[in-house]
Amino acid sequence: MPATERAIELALTAAQAAADKKAEDIVVLDVADRMAITDAFVVTSAPNERQVMAIVDAIEERLAQLPEKAKPVRREGERGGRWVLLDYVDIVVHVQHTEEREFYSLDRLWKDCPVIEFVDRDLPAPA
């Protein structure tokens, strides 16, 4: 069963919040068929710890502003700012330092999962 509409809405909202803070390489994965505990992963990265934390804060703020407010049930890794995980039950957001992203390669681990298309609304439309 694919990700729910709610999970897709949360994931795309989180992805846009990350993009607004200049996150790099944003990927949204539908993991619903592979995991019983969540429907989607949002994976993104930043080149330094300060930007990782800014992205995390922006995602939390944006999801809390939704009509059906979303708050993470768990937030891990914030102390080091190298890999922060936000668990919203329907989605799990991974904001990683670029080095951690390359080393752990979550994209490769979950490559068999369908990608949920995300297009940054601030990027110009392709010609």
mmCIF file of N, CA, C and O in Angstrom, residues 83-120:
data_model
loop_
_atom_site.group_PDB
_atom_site.id
_atom_site.type_symbol
_atom_site.label_atom_id
_atom_site.label_comp_id
_atom_site.label_asym_id
_atom_site.label_seq_id
_atom_site.Cartn_x
_atom_site.Cartn_y
_atom_site.Cartn_z
ATOM 1 N N TRP A 83 23.464 14.764 11.949
ATOM 2 C CA TRP A 83 22.360 13.983 11.390
ATOM 3 C C TRP A 83 21.200 14.103 12.364
ATOM 4 O O TRP A 83 21.232 13.550 13.462
ATOM 5 N N VAL A 84 20.197 14.848 11.962
ATOM 6 C CA VAL A 84 19.031 15.035 12.825
ATOM 7 C C VAL A 84 17.869 14.269 12.215
ATOM 8 O O VAL A 84 17.595 14.368 11.022
ATOM 9 N N LEU A 85 17.206 13.496 13.062
ATOM 10 C CA LEU A 85 16.053 12.713 12.644
ATOM 11 C C LEU A 85 14.812 13.290 13.324
ATOM 12 O O LEU A 85 14.807 13.483 14.535
ATOM 13 N N LEU A 86 13.798 13.593 12.523
ATOM 14 C CA LEU A 86 12.512 14.061 13.031
ATOM 15 C C LEU A 86 11.474 13.003 12.695
ATOM 16 O O LEU A 86 11.239 12.714 11.522
ATOM 17 N N ASP A 87 10.868 12.426 13.723
ATOM 18 C CA ASP A 87 9.880 11.368 13.528
ATOM 19 C C ASP A 87 8.480 11.941 13.741
ATOM 20 O O ASP A 87 8.117 12.321 14.852
ATOM 21 N N TYR A 88 7.716 12.000 12.652
ATOM 22 C CA TYR A 88 6.335 12.486 12.699
ATOM 23 C C TYR A 88 5.337 11.338 12.581
ATOM 24 O O TYR A 88 4.189 11.564 12.282
ATOM 25 N N VAL A 89 5.753 10.129 12.781
ATOM 26 C CA VAL A 89 5.003 8.891 12.647
ATOM 27 C C VAL A 89 4.682 8.622 11.174
ATOM 28 O O VAL A 89 5.140 7.632 10.626
ATOM 29 N N ASP A 90 3.924 9.499 10.515
ATOM 30 C CA ASP A 90 3.598 9.298 9.101
ATOM 31 C C ASP A 90 4.822 9.451 8.208
ATOM 32 O O ASP A 90 4.906 8.837 7.151
ATOM 33 N N ILE A 91 5.727 10.319 8.638
ATOM 34 C CA ILE A 91 6.974 10.518 7.887
ATOM 35 C C ILE A 91 8.144 10.576 8.873
ATOM 36 O O ILE A 91 7.961 10.882 10.043
ATOM 37 N N VAL A 92 9.330 10.311 8.348
ATOM 38 C CA VAL A 92 10.566 10.492 9.102
ATOM 39 C C VAL A 92 11.467 11.365 8.236
ATOM 40 O O VAL A 92 11.681 11.073 7.058
ATOM 41 N N VAL A 93 11.949 12.445 8.825
ATOM 42 C CA VAL A 93 12.811 13.380 8.109
ATOM 43 C C VAL A 93 14.245 13.181 8.581
ATOM 44 O O VAL A 93 14.509 13.168 9.788
ATOM 45 N N HIS A 94 15.153 13.021 7.620
ATOM 46 C CA HIS A 94 16.583 12.891 7.909
ATOM 47 C C HIS A 94 17.280 14.114 7.326
ATOM 48 O O HIS A 94 17.281 14.285 6.106
ATOM 49 N N VAL A 95 17.842 14.960 8.180
ATOM 50 C CA VAL A 95 18.635 16.096 7.719
ATOM 51 C C VAL A 95 20.067 15.785 8.112
ATOM 52 O O VAL A 95 20.388 15.713 9.295
ATOM 53 N N GLN A 96 20.904 15.594 7.105
ATOM 54 C CA GLN A 96 22.266 15.123 7.354
ATOM 55 C C GLN A 96 23.303 16.124 6.877
ATOM 56 O O GLN A 96 23.086 16.839 5.894
ATOM 57 N N HIS A 97 24.425 16.139 7.563
ATOM 58 C CA HIS A 97 25.598 16.838 7.070
ATOM 59 C C HIS A 97 25.997 16.115 5.786
ATOM 60 O O HIS A 97 25.830 14.892 5.668
ATOM 61 N N THR A 98 26.527 16.826 4.826
ATOM 62 C CA THR A 98 26.887 16.236 3.534
ATOM 63 C C THR A 98 27.779 15.007 3.684
ATOM 64 O O THR A 98 27.589 14.007 2.985
ATOM 65 N N GLU A 99 28.728 15.056 4.616
ATOM 66 C CA GLU A 99 29.634 13.918 4.814
ATOM 67 C C GLU A 99 28.884 12.680 5.306
ATOM 68 O O GLU A 99 29.149 11.563 4.855
ATOM 69 N N GLU A 100 27.943 12.870 6.233
ATOM 70 C CA GLU A 100 27.142 11.743 6.724
ATOM 71 C C GLU A 100 26.254 11.209 5.606
ATOM 72 O O GLU A 100 26.046 10.001 5.490
ATOM 73 N N ARG A 101 25.719 12.093 4.805
ATOM 74 C CA ARG A 101 24.851 11.679 3.688
ATOM 75 C C ARG A 101 25.619 10.766 2.736
ATOM 76 O O ARG A 101 25.105 9.744 2.298
ATOM 77 N N GLU A 102 26.831 11.155 2.415
ATOM 78 C CA GLU A 102 27.640 10.335 1.513
ATOM 79 C C GLU A 102 28.033 9.010 2.160
ATOM 80 O O GLU A 102 27.993 7.964 1.513
ATOM 81 N N PHE A 103 28.404 9.040 3.430
ATOM 82 C CA PHE A 103 28.860 7.830 4.108
ATOM 83 C C PHE A 103 27.736 6.821 4.307
ATOM 84 O O PHE A 103 27.892 5.637 3.994
ATOM 85 N N TYR A 104 26.600 7.260 4.835
ATOM 86 C CA TYR A 104 25.506 6.335 5.148
ATOM 87 C C TYR A 104 24.633 6.017 3.950
ATOM 88 O O TYR A 104 23.959 4.985 3.921
ATOM 89 N N SER A 105 24.583 6.882 2.983
ATOM 90 C CA SER A 105 23.908 6.649 1.700
ATOM 91 C C SER A 105 22.503 6.044 1.843
ATOM 92 O O SER A 105 22.209 4.983 1.304
ATOM 93 N N LEU A 106 21.657 6.732 2.598
ATOM 94 C CA LEU A 106 20.283 6.254 2.771
ATOM 95 C C LEU A 106 19.561 6.099 1.441
ATOM 96 O O LEU A 106 18.749 5.189 1.277
ATOM 97 N N ASP A 107 19.876 6.979 0.508
ATOM 98 C CA ASP A 107 19.249 6.891 -0.815
ATOM 99 C C ASP A 107 19.516 5.523 -1.454
ATOM 100 O O ASP A 107 18.630 4.923 -2.061
ATOM 101 N N ARG A 108 20.745 5.051 -1.314
ATOM 102 C CA ARG A 108 21.111 3.751 -1.881
ATOM 103 C C ARG A 108 20.445 2.613 -1.119
ATOM 104 O O ARG A 108 19.968 1.645 -1.712
ATOM 105 N N LEU A 109 20.381 2.734 0.198
ATOM 106 C CA LEU A 109 19.753 1.687 1.003
ATOM 107 C C LEU A 109 18.272 1.505 0.655
ATOM 108 O O LEU A 109 17.746 0.405 0.715
ATOM 109 N N TRP A 110 17.607 2.591 0.294
ATOM 110 C CA TRP A 110 16.170 2.568 0.015
ATOM 111 C C TRP A 110 15.885 2.756 -1.478
ATOM 112 O O TRP A 110 14.791 3.173 -1.855
ATOM 113 N N LYS A 111 16.857 2.434 -2.332
ATOM 114 C CA LYS A 111 16.724 2.696 -3.772
ATOM 115 C C LYS A 111 15.574 1.943 -4.424
ATOM 116 O O LYS A 111 15.097 2.340 -5.490
ATOM 117 N N ASP A 112 15.090 0.868 -3.821
ATOM 118 C CA ASP A 112 13.985 0.109 -4.393
ATOM 119 C C ASP A 112 12.623 0.733 -4.098
ATOM 120 O O ASP A 112 11.614 0.274 -4.628
ATOM 121 N N CYS A 113 12.607 1.753 -3.265
ATOM 122 C CA CYS A 113 11.342 2.410 -2.911
ATOM 123 C C CYS A 113 11.003 3.480 -3.948
ATOM 124 O O CYS A 113 11.890 4.160 -4.465
ATOM 125 N N PRO A 114 9.714 3.649 -4.215
ATOM 126 C CA PRO A 114 9.319 4.694 -5.171
ATOM 127 C C PRO A 114 9.676 6.087 -4.640
ATOM 128 O O PRO A 114 9.605 6.344 -3.435
ATOM 129 N N VAL A 115 10.041 6.954 -5.553
ATOM 130 C CA VAL A 115 10.345 8.336 -5.218
ATOM 131 C C VAL A 115 9.064 9.149 -5.372
ATOM 132 O O VAL A 115 8.349 9.005 -6.364
ATOM 133 N N ILE A 116 8.769 9.974 -4.378
ATOM 134 C CA ILE A 116 7.648 10.901 -4.459
ATOM 135 C C ILE A 116 8.228 12.189 -5.046
ATOM 136 O O ILE A 116 9.156 12.768 -4.471
ATOM 137 N N GLU A 117 7.705 12.609 -6.170
ATOM 138 C CA GLU A 117 8.274 13.762 -6.869
ATOM 139 C C GLU A 117 8.113 15.034 -6.046
ATOM 140 O O GLU A 117 7.027 15.365 -5.584
ATOM 141 N N PHE A 118 9.232 15.728 -5.876
ATOM 142 C CA PHE A 118 9.235 17.030 -5.218
ATOM 143 C C PHE A 118 9.856 18.025 -6.168
ATOM 144 O O PHE A 118 10.948 17.813 -6.679
ATOM 145 N N VAL A 119 9.141 19.127 -6.384
ATOM 146 C CA VAL A 119 9.662 20.209 -7.215
ATOM 147 C C VAL A 119 9.640 21.476 -6.368
ATOM 148 O O VAL A 119 8.576 21.898 -5.896
ATOM 149 N N ASP A 120 10.803 22.058 -6.180
ATOM 150 C CA ASP A 120 10.928 23.300 -5.398
ATOM 151 C C ASP A 120 10.129 24.390 -6.097
ATOM 152 O O ASP A 120 10.383 24.732 -7.247
#
